[in-house]
Amino acid sequence: MNESPETANQKDKTKKLLLGLLVSNIVALSIIGLSNYLVSKILLDPEMDVGTTLVFSEFVIVPLIMGIISAWFWRDLGMKGKYYTGYSLINGLIVILLSYFFLSEGYICLIIVSPLVFGFVISGAFIGRAMFRKKNNTLNVSVFALLVFVFVTDSVSEHRYENMVSDTMVINAPTSEVWKHVVAYDRIKQENKYWLFKIGMPSPVQTTVDGFYEGAARKCIFSNGYVFDEKMVIYQPEKNLTFDITHQPKDPEIMGHIDILKGQFLLKDNGNGTTTLVGNSWYRLYVFPTWYYDIWAESITRNVHLRVMDHIKELSEHK
Amino acid sequence: MVNKLEFLRRVPLLPHLFDSWLRIWIFLSNPQLADCLDEIETEVSGWKGIKIQNHKYGGTEFSFNHKEIGHIHSNGLMDVLLNKTIKMQLLQEGRISNHHVFPNSGWISFYVKTKDDSEYALGLLKKSYAIRFERLSEE
């Protein structure tokens, strides 16, 4: 039985829509898998930890390529902008779900990465839509080649980014009282205020120490039971507590994305019975571009500080 | 606000990313506006000699004879290049405003929010198109 032209047309349209979603996701996963393999096994010293670094290209160029590929399949469908946006959102959602299952990313990470993925998949789709409208194959090949060149160059480049976050708080208690709660403190019972902690990101709950001297071990315990092992490298009572992070938990939310390197509490006697408490943390990022991820890293580190410092303030002021 | 963040426009791809976020926001919160913007694009694409491309600072750009006549950002903010005489007349009507970045130029800004606004926006683009078309004829 022959099908009507409308039915055949509809089937063809559906096929192209699905191909746009399917092929772009297959290409994206293949590019990421292949580049990680080539970079870590062939192009660079295998002992270097470059393979686990998620570079700028993986969050910018790959979603752009995905959008352009889908636009190539959708180029004859006469779709309006609203539909390009809608189908590109589905495309972004698929790649995020695939990352959850195949790249074992944590859901907090995926929430953080999703604005970038959705944004660039949509940007790619609209760039592709404009490109394929012009029917200029030389331009199209040039744009694609440029994107591949940027991807390869970025993937084999060394990425290193470290930053420090500092927060200050005035506590209505003398330094002697504040110091008691800086080195170690009892379990934090206050409700979380920060939205990422509320939706399940682990927050600090307690700190314990093996002794009150330089070189002693310290443990920072998080709400999900994970423990950061620390070593106190500067121990100047009522002035300075600096500790190195010697071991951090293998949590999928942080593993391969950020290393907390060092922490510090500085106390300053204000001469009026109050103390200025400064909390500093140093970290190294393994996810790029930093103009995007450092906003999150700073925000999370700041809220870890504030949760601990608020607790120290409460304990010190209600002795 | 726009002026303070102007330097960000020079970060490669950032304006496109920001415009895509606007697209998502409008798609989810105000799909009628997305329809209005699509209707403007469809209508203008039918005018002789008009080319549609991505604007360098995000959004959809309309150009005639390799010269831009206007563009619409994905939140409905439309910028159109007129001339100062027409701009002064339109300012008196009270629906348009000076360009949000270049207030002393011939550019104007207009927010498309409703179906009625999209009709007015088409009128503005038509004026700009007519100015360019006339100039080309004179050349």
mmCIF file of N, CA and C in Angstrom, chain A residues 164-234:
data_model
loop_
_atom_site.group_PDB
_atom_site.id
_atom_site.type_symbol
_atom_site.label_atom_id
_atom_site.label_comp_id
_atom_site.label_asym_id
_atom_site.label_seq_id
_atom_site.Cartn_x
_atom_site.Cartn_y
_atom_site.Cartn_z
ATOM 1 N N MET A 164 42.713 31.505 45.080
ATOM 2 C CA MET A 164 42.546 31.561 46.528
ATOM 3 C C MET A 164 41.289 32.368 46.836
ATOM 4 N N VAL A 165 40.520 31.881 47.790
ATOM 5 C CA VAL A 165 39.320 32.612 48.215
ATOM 6 C C VAL A 165 39.514 33.026 49.662
ATOM 7 N N SER A 166 39.163 34.255 49.953
ATOM 8 C CA SER A 166 39.360 34.777 51.305
ATOM 9 C C SER A 166 38.056 35.385 51.835
ATOM 10 N N ASP A 167 37.732 35.081 53.066
ATOM 11 C CA ASP A 167 36.528 35.660 53.686
ATOM 12 C C ASP A 167 36.859 36.182 55.081
ATOM 13 N N THR A 168 36.221 37.261 55.443
ATOM 14 C CA THR A 168 36.513 37.909 56.727
ATOM 15 C C THR A 168 35.231 38.063 57.539
ATOM 16 N N MET A 169 35.378 37.906 58.855
ATOM 17 C CA MET A 169 34.202 38.028 59.731
ATOM 18 C C MET A 169 34.654 38.604 61.075
ATOM 19 N N VAL A 170 33.857 39.493 61.631
ATOM 20 C CA VAL A 170 34.177 40.021 62.966
ATOM 21 C C VAL A 170 33.352 39.247 63.994
ATOM 22 N N ILE A 171 34.025 38.753 65.037
ATOM 23 C CA ILE A 171 33.359 37.947 66.070
ATOM 24 C C ILE A 171 33.437 38.703 67.400
ATOM 25 N N ASN A 172 32.309 38.771 68.080
ATOM 26 C CA ASN A 172 32.263 39.494 69.363
ATOM 27 C C ASN A 172 32.767 38.609 70.495
ATOM 28 N N ALA A 173 34.013 38.260 70.412
ATOM 29 C CA ALA A 173 34.662 37.436 71.450
ATOM 30 C C ALA A 173 36.169 37.624 71.315
ATOM 31 N N PRO A 174 36.909 37.467 72.402
ATOM 32 C CA PRO A 174 38.373 37.631 72.326
ATOM 33 C C PRO A 174 39.028 36.496 71.537
ATOM 34 N N THR A 175 40.243 36.733 71.072
ATOM 35 C CA THR A 175 40.933 35.731 70.236
ATOM 36 C C THR A 175 41.113 34.403 70.977
ATOM 37 N N SER A 176 41.312 34.484 72.290
ATOM 38 C CA SER A 176 41.522 33.241 73.066
ATOM 39 C C SER A 176 40.296 32.327 72.964
ATOM 40 N N GLU A 177 39.115 32.924 72.982
ATOM 41 C CA GLU A 177 37.882 32.138 72.897
ATOM 42 C C GLU A 177 37.673 31.617 71.464
ATOM 43 N N VAL A 178 37.927 32.482 70.482
ATOM 44 C CA VAL A 178 37.718 32.094 69.074
ATOM 45 C C VAL A 178 38.665 30.950 68.694
ATOM 46 N N TRP A 179 39.910 31.074 69.151
ATOM 47 C CA TRP A 179 40.926 30.064 68.802
ATOM 48 C C TRP A 179 40.483 28.650 69.187
ATOM 49 N N LYS A 180 39.811 28.522 70.351
ATOM 50 C CA LYS A 180 39.368 27.206 70.839
ATOM 51 C C LYS A 180 38.509 26.490 69.803
ATOM 52 N N HIS A 181 37.728 27.279 69.050
ATOM 53 C CA HIS A 181 36.781 26.672 68.103
ATOM 54 C C HIS A 181 37.304 26.644 66.674
ATOM 55 N N VAL A 182 38.458 27.270 66.452
ATOM 56 C CA VAL A 182 39.046 27.291 65.107
ATOM 57 C C VAL A 182 39.751 25.971 64.817
ATOM 58 N N VAL A 183 40.495 25.513 65.802
ATOM 59 C CA VAL A 183 41.318 24.314 65.592
ATOM 60 C C VAL A 183 40.421 23.089 65.389
ATOM 61 N N ALA A 184 39.436 22.927 66.244
ATOM 62 C CA ALA A 184 38.472 21.829 66.106
ATOM 63 C C ALA A 184 37.129 22.334 66.598
ATOM 64 N N TYR A 185 36.077 21.782 66.065
ATOM 65 C CA TYR A 185 34.747 22.214 66.533
ATOM 66 C C TYR A 185 33.767 21.050 66.477
ATOM 67 N N ASP A 186 32.742 21.171 67.356
ATOM 68 C CA ASP A 186 31.703 20.134 67.418
ATOM 69 C C ASP A 186 30.798 20.230 66.201
ATOM 70 N N ARG A 187 29.969 19.249 66.083
ATOM 71 C CA ARG A 187 29.109 19.115 64.911
ATOM 72 C C ARG A 187 28.240 20.362 64.678
ATOM 73 N N ILE A 188 28.186 20.786 63.425
ATOM 74 C CA ILE A 188 27.350 21.932 63.054
ATOM 75 C C ILE A 188 25.906 21.440 62.922
ATOM 76 N N LYS A 189 25.000 22.075 63.663
ATOM 77 C CA LYS A 189 23.597 21.625 63.613
ATOM 78 C C LYS A 189 22.704 22.602 62.846
ATOM 79 N N GLN A 190 23.271 23.772 62.536
ATOM 80 C CA GLN A 190 22.458 24.790 61.837
ATOM 81 C C GLN A 190 22.046 24.291 60.458
ATOM 82 N N GLU A 191 20.867 24.723 60.043
ATOM 83 C CA GLU A 191 20.395 24.357 58.699
ATOM 84 C C GLU A 191 21.238 25.033 57.628
ATOM 85 N N ASN A 192 21.426 24.347 56.512
ATOM 86 C CA ASN A 192 22.181 24.939 55.407
ATOM 87 C C ASN A 192 21.387 26.069 54.754
ATOM 88 N N LYS A 193 22.123 27.139 54.395
ATOM 89 C CA LYS A 193 21.442 28.250 53.717
ATOM 90 C C LYS A 193 21.761 28.248 52.224
ATOM 91 N N TYR A 194 22.922 27.715 51.866
ATOM 92 C CA TYR A 194 23.387 27.773 50.472
ATOM 93 C C TYR A 194 22.614 26.755 49.632
ATOM 94 N N TRP A 195 22.113 27.185 48.447
ATOM 95 C CA TRP A 195 21.205 26.328 47.676
ATOM 96 C C TRP A 195 21.846 25.015 47.215
ATOM 97 N N LEU A 196 23.147 25.030 46.912
ATOM 98 C CA LEU A 196 23.790 23.776 46.467
ATOM 99 C C LEU A 196 23.887 22.777 47.625
ATOM 100 N N PHE A 197 24.115 23.279 48.850
ATOM 101 C CA PHE A 197 24.129 22.379 50.016
ATOM 102 C C PHE A 197 22.724 21.823 50.253
ATOM 103 N N LYS A 198 21.725 22.668 49.999
ATOM 104 C CA LYS A 198 20.342 22.235 50.239
ATOM 105 C C LYS A 198 19.930 21.109 49.303
ATOM 106 N N ILE A 199 20.474 21.118 48.070
ATOM 107 C CA ILE A 199 20.056 20.074 47.127
ATOM 108 C C ILE A 199 20.985 18.852 47.147
ATOM 109 N N GLY A 200 21.895 18.832 48.110
ATOM 110 C CA GLY A 200 22.659 17.592 48.285
ATOM 111 C C GLY A 200 24.164 17.695 48.183
ATOM 112 N N MET A 201 24.700 18.863 47.846
ATOM 113 C CA MET A 201 26.158 18.975 47.833
ATOM 114 C C MET A 201 26.657 18.861 49.278
ATOM 115 N N PRO A 202 27.664 18.018 49.527
ATOM 116 C CA PRO A 202 28.149 17.848 50.895
ATOM 117 C C PRO A 202 28.665 19.159 51.491
ATOM 118 N N SER A 203 28.326 19.384 52.760
ATOM 119 C CA SER A 203 28.787 20.603 53.443
ATOM 120 C C SER A 203 29.591 20.187 54.679
ATOM 121 N N PRO A 204 30.497 21.056 55.150
ATOM 122 C CA PRO A 204 31.302 20.673 56.321
ATOM 123 C C PRO A 204 30.445 20.587 57.573
ATOM 124 N N VAL A 205 30.684 19.549 58.393
ATOM 125 C CA VAL A 205 29.878 19.410 59.620
ATOM 126 C C VAL A 205 30.724 19.367 60.891
ATOM 127 N N GLN A 206 31.966 18.927 60.771
ATOM 128 C CA GLN A 206 32.760 18.795 62.001
ATOM 129 C C GLN A 206 34.249 18.747 61.665
ATOM 130 N N THR A 207 35.077 19.205 62.616
ATOM 131 C CA THR A 207 36.525 19.068 62.455
ATOM 132 C C THR A 207 37.110 18.475 63.731
ATOM 133 N N THR A 208 37.979 17.486 63.539
ATOM 134 C CA THR A 208 38.639 16.867 64.691
ATOM 135 C C THR A 208 40.153 16.969 64.514
ATOM 136 N N VAL A 209 40.886 16.925 65.621
ATOM 137 C CA VAL A 209 42.361 16.969 65.543
ATOM 138 C C VAL A 209 42.966 15.865 66.407
ATOM 139 N N ASP A 210 44.173 15.435 66.025
ATOM 140 C CA ASP A 210 44.893 14.425 66.819
ATOM 141 C C ASP A 210 45.652 15.070 67.975
ATOM 142 N N GLY A 211 45.960 16.366 67.841
ATOM 143 C CA GLY A 211 46.697 17.049 68.895
ATOM 144 C C GLY A 211 46.770 18.527 68.588
ATOM 145 N N PHE A 212 47.159 19.303 69.592
ATOM 146 C CA PHE A 212 47.197 20.756 69.408
ATOM 147 C C PHE A 212 48.641 21.210 69.256
ATOM 148 N N TYR A 213 49.252 20.893 68.134
ATOM 149 C CA TYR A 213 50.657 21.238 67.871
ATOM 150 C C TYR A 213 50.897 21.209 66.358
ATOM 151 N N GLU A 214 51.970 21.859 65.956
ATOM 152 C CA GLU A 214 52.324 21.893 64.531
ATOM 153 C C GLU A 214 52.668 20.482 64.057
ATOM 154 N N GLY A 215 52.111 20.086 62.942
ATOM 155 C CA GLY A 215 52.369 18.748 62.404
ATOM 156 C C GLY A 215 51.272 17.763 62.745
ATOM 157 N N ALA A 216 50.353 18.158 63.646
ATOM 158 C CA ALA A 216 49.268 17.245 64.030
ATOM 159 C C ALA A 216 48.275 17.081 62.882
ATOM 160 N N ALA A 217 47.623 15.917 62.888
ATOM 161 C CA ALA A 217 46.637 15.642 61.838
ATOM 162 C C ALA A 217 45.298 16.271 62.211
ATOM 163 N N ARG A 218 44.572 16.691 61.203
ATOM 164 C CA ARG A 218 43.254 17.306 61.388
ATOM 165 C C ARG A 218 42.325 16.664 60.374
ATOM 166 N N LYS A 219 41.090 16.479 60.705
ATOM 167 C CA LYS A 219 40.136 15.898 59.762
ATOM 168 C C LYS A 219 38.941 16.825 59.631
ATOM 169 N N CYS A 220 38.572 17.126 58.384
ATOM 170 C CA CYS A 220 37.364 17.915 58.146
ATOM 171 C C CYS A 220 36.316 16.963 57.590
ATOM 172 N N ILE A 221 35.244 16.782 58.376
ATOM 173 C CA ILE A 221 34.218 15.794 58.024
ATOM 174 C C ILE A 221 33.044 16.497 57.346
ATOM 175 N N PHE A 222 32.591 15.924 56.238
ATOM 176 C CA PHE A 222 31.479 16.504 55.490
ATOM 177 C C PHE A 222 30.178 15.743 55.744
ATOM 178 N N SER A 223 29.059 16.362 55.347
ATOM 179 C CA SER A 223 27.731 15.841 55.678
ATOM 180 C C SER A 223 27.458 14.445 55.114
ATOM 181 N N ASN A 224 28.133 14.063 54.032
ATOM 182 C CA ASN A 224 27.903 12.728 53.466
ATOM 183 C C ASN A 224 28.899 11.705 54.020
ATOM 184 N N GLY A 225 29.668 12.117 55.034
ATOM 185 C CA GLY A 225 30.612 11.194 55.668
ATOM 186 C C GLY A 225 32.011 11.265 55.091
ATOM 187 N N TYR A 226 32.187 11.957 53.975
ATOM 188 C CA TYR A 226 33.524 12.078 53.381
ATOM 189 C C TYR A 226 34.426 12.904 54.291
ATOM 190 N N VAL A 227 35.714 12.533 54.269
ATOM 191 C CA VAL A 227 36.672 13.191 55.157
ATOM 192 C C VAL A 227 37.844 13.755 54.354
ATOM 193 N N PHE A 228 38.175 15.003 54.619
ATOM 194 C CA PHE A 228 39.402 15.609 54.076
ATOM 195 C C PHE A 228 40.470 15.463 55.153
ATOM 196 N N ASP A 229 41.567 14.783 54.832
ATOM 197 C CA ASP A 229 42.675 14.654 55.787
ATOM 198 C C ASP A 229 43.587 15.859 55.648
ATOM 199 N N GLU A 230 43.935 16.440 56.767
ATOM 200 C CA GLU A 230 44.754 17.663 56.753
ATOM 201 C C GLU A 230 45.926 17.518 57.737
ATOM 202 N N LYS A 231 46.952 18.351 57.499
ATOM 203 C CA LYS A 231 48.087 18.387 58.423
ATOM 204 C C LYS A 231 48.352 19.850 58.773
ATOM 205 N N MET A 232 48.390 20.143 60.072
ATOM 206 C CA MET A 232 48.590 21.538 60.494
ATOM 207 C C MET A 232 50.052 21.911 60.281
ATOM 208 N N VAL A 233 50.321 22.836 59.375
ATOM 209 C CA VAL A 233 51.709 23.202 59.044
ATOM 210 C C VAL A 233 52.151 24.495 59.749
ATOM 211 N N ILE A 234 51.213 25.315 60.138
ATOM 212 C CA ILE A 234 51.524 26.475 60.993
ATOM 213 C C ILE A 234 50.527 26.451 62.153
#
